[in-house]
mmCIF file of C-alpha atoms and ligand atoms in Angstrom:
data_model
loop_
_atom_site.group_PDB
_atom_site.id
_atom_site.type_symbol
_atom_site.label_atom_id
_atom_site.label_comp_id
_atom_site.label_asym_id
_atom_site.label_seq_id
_atom_site.Cartn_x
_atom_site.Cartn_y
_atom_site.Cartn_z
ATOM 1 C CA MET A 22 110.884 64.623 7.202
ATOM 2 C CA LYS A 23 110.256 62.385 4.517
ATOM 3 C CA LYS A 24 112.194 59.416 3.515
ATOM 4 C CA LEU A 25 112.316 59.034 -0.338
ATOM 5 C CA LYS A 26 114.871 56.847 -1.849
ATOM 6 C CA PRO A 27 117.932 54.650 -0.259
ATOM 7 C CA LEU A 28 120.951 56.287 -2.205
ATOM 8 C CA TYR A 29 123.553 53.783 -0.377
ATOM 9 C CA GLU A 30 122.654 50.720 1.348
ATOM 10 C CA GLY A 31 125.931 49.216 3.174
ATOM 11 C CA LYS A 32 126.033 45.959 5.111
ATOM 12 C CA ALA A 33 124.609 47.388 8.329
ATOM 13 C CA LYS A 34 123.025 50.888 7.338
ATOM 14 C CA ILE A 35 121.087 52.440 4.659
ATOM 15 C CA LEU A 36 121.287 56.137 3.951
ATOM 16 C CA TRP A 37 118.086 57.363 2.724
ATOM 17 C CA GLU A 38 117.307 60.520 0.651
ATOM 18 C CA THR A 39 114.752 63.007 2.437
ATOM 19 C CA ASP A 40 112.349 65.591 0.767
ATOM 20 C CA ASP A 41 115.192 67.790 2.642
ATOM 21 C CA PRO A 42 118.220 68.210 0.110
ATOM 22 C CA ARG A 43 120.373 68.733 3.286
ATOM 23 C CA HIS A 44 119.862 66.101 5.107
ATOM 24 C CA MET A 45 119.721 62.214 5.195
ATOM 25 C CA ILE A 46 118.322 59.433 7.249
ATOM 26 C CA GLN A 47 120.920 56.761 8.514
ATOM 27 C CA GLU A 48 118.889 53.758 9.523
ATOM 28 C CA PHE A 49 120.762 51.220 11.462
ATOM 29 C CA LYS A 50 120.184 47.598 10.301
ATOM 30 C CA ASN A 51 120.627 44.598 12.598
ATOM 31 C CA ASP A 52 122.791 42.770 9.938
ATOM 32 C CA ALA A 53 126.354 41.927 11.559
ATOM 33 C CA THR A 54 128.979 40.864 8.929
ATOM 34 C CA ALA A 55 132.734 40.304 9.431
ATOM 35 C CA PHE A 56 135.160 38.906 7.077
ATOM 36 C CA ASP A 57 134.471 40.820 4.172
ATOM 37 C CA GLY A 58 130.602 39.623 4.674
ATOM 38 C CA THR A 59 131.400 36.216 4.466
ATOM 39 C CA LYS A 60 130.106 35.778 8.089
ATOM 40 C CA HIS A 61 126.623 37.027 8.041
ATOM 41 C CA GLU A 62 123.613 37.235 10.538
ATOM 42 C CA LYS A 63 120.974 39.090 11.616
ATOM 43 C CA ILE A 64 120.638 39.978 15.335
ATOM 44 C CA GLU A 65 117.611 41.479 17.025
ATOM 45 C CA GLY A 66 118.151 44.635 18.573
ATOM 46 C CA LYS A 67 121.666 45.585 17.309
ATOM 47 C CA GLY A 68 120.413 48.550 14.880
ATOM 48 C CA VAL A 69 118.481 49.979 18.242
ATOM 49 C CA LEU A 70 121.481 49.818 19.821
ATOM 50 C CA ASN A 71 124.254 51.151 17.720
ATOM 51 C CA ASN A 72 121.813 53.832 16.913
ATOM 52 C CA ARG A 73 121.580 54.645 20.496
ATOM 53 C CA ILE A 74 125.323 54.274 21.074
ATOM 54 C CA SER A 75 126.234 56.331 18.378
ATOM 55 C CA SER A 76 124.089 59.242 19.109
ATOM 56 C CA HIS A 77 125.412 59.331 22.354
ATOM 57 C CA LEU A 78 128.915 59.331 20.964
ATOM 58 C CA PHE A 79 128.252 61.706 18.073
ATOM 59 C CA GLY A 80 126.312 64.394 21.036
ATOM 60 C CA LEU A 81 129.572 63.811 23.167
ATOM 61 C CA LEU A 82 131.965 65.061 20.379
ATOM 62 C CA ARG A 83 129.805 67.860 19.459
ATOM 63 C CA ASP A 84 129.434 69.022 22.741
ATOM 64 C CA LYS A 85 133.029 69.092 22.578
ATOM 65 C CA GLY A 86 133.141 71.264 19.456
ATOM 66 C CA VAL A 87 133.724 68.528 17.027
ATOM 67 C CA ARG A 88 132.158 69.237 13.760
ATOM 68 C CA THR A 89 129.842 65.594 12.572
ATOM 69 C CA HIS A 90 126.919 64.891 10.523
ATOM 70 C CA PHE A 91 124.857 64.300 13.334
ATOM 71 C CA VAL A 92 121.902 66.084 13.822
ATOM 72 C CA ASP A 93 119.222 64.449 15.985
ATOM 73 C CA LYS A 94 118.073 61.090 16.963
ATOM 74 C CA LEU A 95 114.915 60.331 14.901
ATOM 75 C CA SER A 96 113.424 56.902 16.068
ATOM 76 C CA ASP A 97 114.661 53.585 17.395
ATOM 77 C CA ASN A 98 116.972 53.012 14.617
ATOM 78 C CA GLU A 99 117.254 56.221 12.675
ATOM 79 C CA MET A 100 119.185 59.141 12.892
ATOM 80 C CA ILE A 101 118.826 62.336 10.956
ATOM 81 C CA VAL A 102 122.257 63.117 9.118
ATOM 82 C CA GLU A 103 123.766 66.141 6.972
ATOM 83 C CA ARG A 104 124.657 65.138 3.384
ATOM 84 C CA LEU A 105 127.960 65.207 2.611
ATOM 85 C CA GLU A 106 130.047 64.402 -0.261
ATOM 86 C CA ARG A 107 131.540 60.994 0.385
ATOM 87 C CA LEU A 108 135.204 60.365 0.773
ATOM 88 C CA PRO A 109 136.348 56.830 0.457
ATOM 89 C CA VAL A 110 138.781 56.360 2.675
ATOM 90 C CA GLU A 111 138.408 55.059 6.435
ATOM 91 C CA VAL A 112 140.620 56.333 9.268
ATOM 92 C CA VAL A 113 141.930 54.041 12.016
ATOM 93 C CA VAL A 114 143.063 55.006 15.347
ATOM 94 C CA ARG A 115 144.625 52.483 17.473
ATOM 95 C CA ASN A 116 145.641 52.772 21.208
ATOM 96 C CA VAL A 117 146.238 48.949 21.519
ATOM 97 C CA ALA A 118 147.553 46.546 19.417
ATOM 98 C CA ALA A 119 144.546 44.138 17.868
ATOM 99 C CA GLY A 120 142.882 42.898 15.166
ATOM 100 C CA SER A 121 144.259 43.323 11.863
ATOM 101 C CA MET A 122 147.551 45.106 12.573
ATOM 102 C CA VAL A 123 148.473 41.938 15.067
ATOM 103 C CA LYS A 124 147.851 39.566 12.153
ATOM 104 C CA ARG A 125 149.622 42.146 9.344
ATOM 105 C CA LEU A 126 152.624 42.793 11.384
ATOM 106 C CA GLY A 127 153.122 39.858 13.746
ATOM 107 C CA ILE A 128 152.868 41.840 17.196
ATOM 108 C CA GLU A 129 151.440 40.917 20.122
ATOM 109 C CA ALA A 130 147.625 41.822 20.787
ATOM 110 C CA GLY A 131 147.523 43.954 23.731
ATOM 111 C CA ARG A 132 150.713 46.207 22.788
ATOM 112 C CA LYS A 133 150.251 49.952 23.712
ATOM 113 C CA PHE A 134 150.915 52.561 21.583
ATOM 114 C CA VAL A 135 151.645 56.216 22.715
ATOM 115 C CA PRO A 136 151.090 58.130 20.512
ATOM 116 C CA PRO A 137 148.400 56.428 19.084
ATOM 117 C CA VAL A 138 149.028 55.087 15.624
ATOM 118 C CA VAL A 139 146.772 56.403 12.463
ATOM 119 C CA GLU A 140 146.058 54.321 9.805
ATOM 120 C CA PHE A 141 144.583 54.632 6.262
ATOM 121 C CA TYR A 142 141.986 52.491 4.281
ATOM 122 C CA LEU A 143 140.667 52.599 1.045
ATOM 123 C CA LYS A 144 136.632 52.031 1.269
ATOM 124 C CA ASP A 145 136.459 49.461 -1.634
ATOM 125 C CA ASP A 146 135.087 46.161 -0.968
ATOM 126 C CA ALA A 147 135.936 44.349 -4.238
ATOM 127 C CA LEU A 148 139.572 45.295 -3.288
ATOM 128 C CA HIS A 149 138.810 44.187 0.619
ATOM 129 C CA ASP A 150 139.596 47.697 1.853
ATOM 130 C CA PRO A 151 143.349 47.629 1.414
ATOM 131 C CA ILE A 152 145.567 49.691 3.677
ATOM 132 C CA LEU A 153 146.910 53.125 2.244
ATOM 133 C CA SER A 154 150.050 55.128 3.084
ATOM 134 C CA GLU A 155 149.626 58.883 3.140
ATOM 135 C CA GLU A 156 151.486 58.701 -0.150
ATOM 136 C CA HIS A 157 148.955 56.617 -1.745
ATOM 137 C CA VAL A 158 146.098 58.871 -0.390
ATOM 138 C CA ARG A 159 147.547 61.782 -1.933
ATOM 139 C CA ALA A 160 148.822 60.237 -5.072
ATOM 140 C CA LEU A 161 145.466 58.626 -5.588
ATOM 141 C CA GLY A 162 143.633 62.117 -5.314
ATOM 142 C CA LEU A 163 141.668 60.760 -2.210
ATOM 143 C CA ALA A 164 143.019 63.700 -0.269
ATOM 144 C CA THR A 165 145.212 66.646 -0.459
ATOM 145 C CA GLU A 166 148.596 67.109 1.839
ATOM 146 C CA GLU A 167 146.418 69.482 3.694
ATOM 147 C CA GLN A 168 143.376 67.149 4.422
ATOM 148 C CA ILE A 169 145.509 64.399 5.083
ATOM 149 C CA ALA A 170 147.271 66.424 7.914
ATOM 150 C CA GLU A 171 143.420 67.620 9.125
ATOM 151 C CA LEU A 172 142.244 63.760 9.066
ATOM 152 C CA LYS A 173 144.680 62.983 11.121
ATOM 153 C CA ARG A 174 144.138 65.758 13.654
ATOM 154 C CA ARG A 175 140.512 65.190 13.780
ATOM 155 C CA ALA A 176 141.280 61.514 14.317
ATOM 156 C CA LEU A 177 143.273 62.116 17.141
ATOM 157 C CA GLU A 178 141.392 64.707 18.613
ATOM 158 C CA VAL A 179 138.360 62.051 18.725
ATOM 159 C CA ASN A 180 140.553 59.627 20.208
ATOM 160 C CA THR A 181 141.520 61.790 22.884
ATOM 161 C CA ILE A 182 137.499 62.870 23.653
ATOM 162 C CA MET A 183 136.018 59.593 23.647
ATOM 163 C CA GLY A 184 139.225 57.998 25.357
ATOM 164 C CA GLU A 185 138.747 59.703 28.255
ATOM 165 C CA PHE A 186 135.078 59.683 28.244
ATOM 166 C CA LEU A 187 135.086 56.087 28.244
ATOM 167 C CA ARG A 188 137.950 55.582 30.658
ATOM 168 C CA GLU A 189 135.579 57.438 33.208
ATOM 169 C CA ARG A 190 133.264 54.486 32.191
ATOM 170 C CA ASN A 191 135.645 51.447 32.940
ATOM 171 C CA ILE A 192 136.011 51.043 29.494
ATOM 172 C CA VAL A 193 139.557 50.824 27.184
ATOM 173 C CA LEU A 194 138.845 52.396 23.838
ATOM 174 C CA VAL A 195 141.363 49.677 21.826
ATOM 175 C CA ASP A 196 141.039 50.859 18.254
ATOM 176 C CA PHE A 197 138.194 52.414 16.157
ATOM 177 C CA LYS A 198 137.429 53.351 12.302
ATOM 178 C CA LEU A 199 136.091 56.681 11.670
ATOM 179 C CA GLU A 200 134.637 58.315 8.194
ATOM 180 C CA PHE A 201 134.905 61.911 7.094
ATOM 181 C CA GLY A 202 133.133 63.704 4.168
ATOM 182 C CA LEU A 203 132.898 67.212 2.822
ATOM 183 C CA LYS A 204 130.487 69.826 3.354
ATOM 184 C CA ASP A 205 131.250 73.298 1.776
ATOM 185 C CA GLY A 206 134.827 71.916 1.302
ATOM 186 C CA GLU A 207 135.352 71.287 5.100
ATOM 187 C CA LEU A 208 136.083 67.703 6.223
ATOM 188 C CA VAL A 209 133.083 66.362 8.232
ATOM 189 C CA LEU A 210 133.133 63.256 10.644
ATOM 190 C CA GLY A 211 130.604 61.121 9.302
ATOM 191 C CA ASP A 212 128.851 57.374 9.304
ATOM 192 C CA GLU A 213 128.380 55.750 12.977
ATOM 193 C CA ILE A 214 130.703 55.405 16.102
ATOM 194 C CA SER A 215 129.591 52.132 17.583
ATOM 195 C CA PRO A 216 130.722 48.943 18.869
ATOM 196 C CA ASP A 217 130.409 47.547 15.208
ATOM 197 C CA THR A 218 133.230 50.125 14.495
ATOM 198 C CA CYS A 219 135.385 50.379 17.539
ATOM 199 C CA ARG A 220 137.261 47.914 20.167
ATOM 200 C CA PHE A 221 136.093 48.310 23.728
ATOM 201 C CA HIS A 222 137.312 46.164 26.446
ATOM 202 C CA ASP A 223 136.240 46.551 30.037
ATOM 203 C CA ALA A 224 139.159 48.466 31.962
ATOM 204 C CA SER A 225 138.753 45.583 35.057
ATOM 205 C CA THR A 226 138.438 42.549 33.405
ATOM 206 C CA GLY A 227 139.876 43.117 29.962
ATOM 207 C CA GLU A 228 136.139 41.594 28.725
ATOM 208 C CA ILE A 229 135.357 42.520 25.021
ATOM 209 C CA MET A 230 132.317 44.469 24.595
ATOM 210 C CA ASP A 231 132.568 45.229 20.898
ATOM 211 C CA LYS A 232 131.871 43.177 17.519
ATOM 212 C CA ASP A 233 134.813 41.056 18.074
ATOM 213 C CA ARG A 234 132.140 38.727 20.258
ATOM 214 C CA PHE A 235 130.736 38.195 16.640
ATOM 215 C CA ARG A 236 133.831 37.765 14.926
ATOM 216 C CA GLN A 237 135.052 35.340 17.355
ATOM 217 C CA ASP A 238 131.794 33.375 18.137
ATOM 218 C CA LEU A 239 132.199 34.073 21.788
ATOM 219 C CA GLY A 240 128.450 34.742 22.637
ATOM 220 C CA GLY A 241 126.986 37.355 24.699
ATOM 221 C CA PHE A 242 126.643 40.016 21.669
ATOM 222 C CA ILE A 243 123.906 42.091 22.774
ATOM 223 C CA GLU A 244 124.314 41.808 26.150
ATOM 224 C CA ALA A 245 127.847 43.418 25.507
ATOM 225 C CA TYR A 246 125.947 46.185 23.490
ATOM 226 C CA ASN A 247 123.815 46.667 25.996
ATOM 227 C CA GLU A 248 126.157 47.527 28.887
ATOM 228 C CA VAL A 249 128.436 49.650 26.455
ATOM 229 C CA LEU A 250 125.027 51.552 26.217
ATOM 230 C CA ASN A 251 124.181 51.900 29.594
ATOM 231 C CA ARG A 252 127.436 53.106 30.379
ATOM 232 C CA VAL A 253 127.716 55.655 27.601
ATOM 233 C CA SER A 254 124.670 57.185 28.953
ATOM 234 C CA SER A 255 125.503 57.370 32.431
HETATM 235 P P1 LIG B 304 140.991 45.652 12.034
HETATM 236 O O1 LIG B 304 141.891 45.491 13.288
HETATM 237 O O2 LIG B 304 139.994 44.670 11.721
HETATM 238 O O3 LIG B 304 141.744 47.091 11.118
HETATM 239 O O4 LIG B 304 140.142 47.127 12.677
HETATM 240 C C1 LIG B 304 140.196 48.271 13.397
HETATM 241 C C2 LIG B 304 139.175 48.851 13.720
HETATM 242 O O5 LIG B 304 138.422 49.144 12.714
HETATM 243 C C3 LIG B 304 138.209 47.849 14.701
HETATM 244 O O6 LIG B 304 137.638 48.897 15.769
HETATM 245 C C4 LIG B 304 136.835 47.911 13.795
HETATM 246 C C5 LIG B 304 136.769 48.965 12.802
HETATM 247 N N1 LIG B 304 136.661 48.721 11.582
HETATM 248 C C6 LIG B 304 135.499 48.793 10.844
HETATM 249 O O7 LIG B 304 134.702 49.625 11.729
HETATM 250 N N2 LIG B 304 134.770 48.332 9.281
HETATM 251 C C7 LIG B 304 135.882 47.539 9.151
HETATM 252 O O8 LIG B 304 135.423 47.347 7.725
HETATM 253 C C8 LIG B 304 137.101 47.405 9.614
HETATM 254 C C9 LIG B 304 138.064 46.480 8.826
HETATM 255 C C10 LIG B 304 137.609 47.881 10.585
HETATM 256 N N1 LIG B 305 135.127 44.174 7.673
HETATM 257 C C1 LIG B 305 134.015 44.376 8.691
HETATM 258 C C2 LIG B 305 134.556 43.738 10.002
HETATM 259 O O1 LIG B 305 135.146 42.485 10.073
HETATM 260 C C3 LIG B 305 132.784 43.870 8.259
HETATM 261 C C4 LIG B 305 132.778 42.893 7.153
HETATM 262 O O2 LIG B 305 133.950 42.297 6.423
HETATM 263 O O3 LIG B 305 131.711 42.646 6.667
HETATM 264 O O4 LIG B 305 134.439 44.620 10.707
#
């Protein structure tokens, strides 16, 4: 498979067109950004770790029957993915209060949600990815009523599968963000699943094992990502 031109370059990844119209190459960069890109660093080794972790987690979901865009790991920092029609919506699932929810609602971090909270955000950097109600998603024509229900169902299914898998590896799945696309009218899970897009806490110590280490300048970033890889590949 030959890389042609980048179709889309984000903060942490590049999506390349290939000579195969059905497939793309998703390249993981070393760039770490936070707070709308105002904090930005290159972290040697991050791309490779996120590609490995994402490949494992997509493989897990595929084995459990979840339709994803993941085809195969191609190289250290690249995976082959199916070409999808982009849906500009981010779906966040929260099991434990953290991050923007704590700030927005003034609640205490660590509060548990049973059942989990599902949220939608508009994928639009210029608007700072605003939160959307289901009514907004429908009114803006981003998804139909049926697709909204399906997005929630799929996101909660991913939460159940990953939550259990990680619990067995002594990791609490605090929250995460998913992106879906359409292929032949069907919703397919896309993007990545990594410590950049999830919050992972050590179940015994509470230690932060995700991008919050970068956001909060906690140090030990690569060590934490490495530990996540060790646990998900064991
Ligand atoms: P938040 O607390 O900042 O809203 O983030 C919730 C989860 O979604 C967290 O696991 C990080 C992830 N996330 C992304 O992957 N990309 C984003 O742009 C944002 C805002 C959050
Ligand atoms: N919003 C993302 C984050 O902080 C990345 C960014 O803002 O650049 O997780």
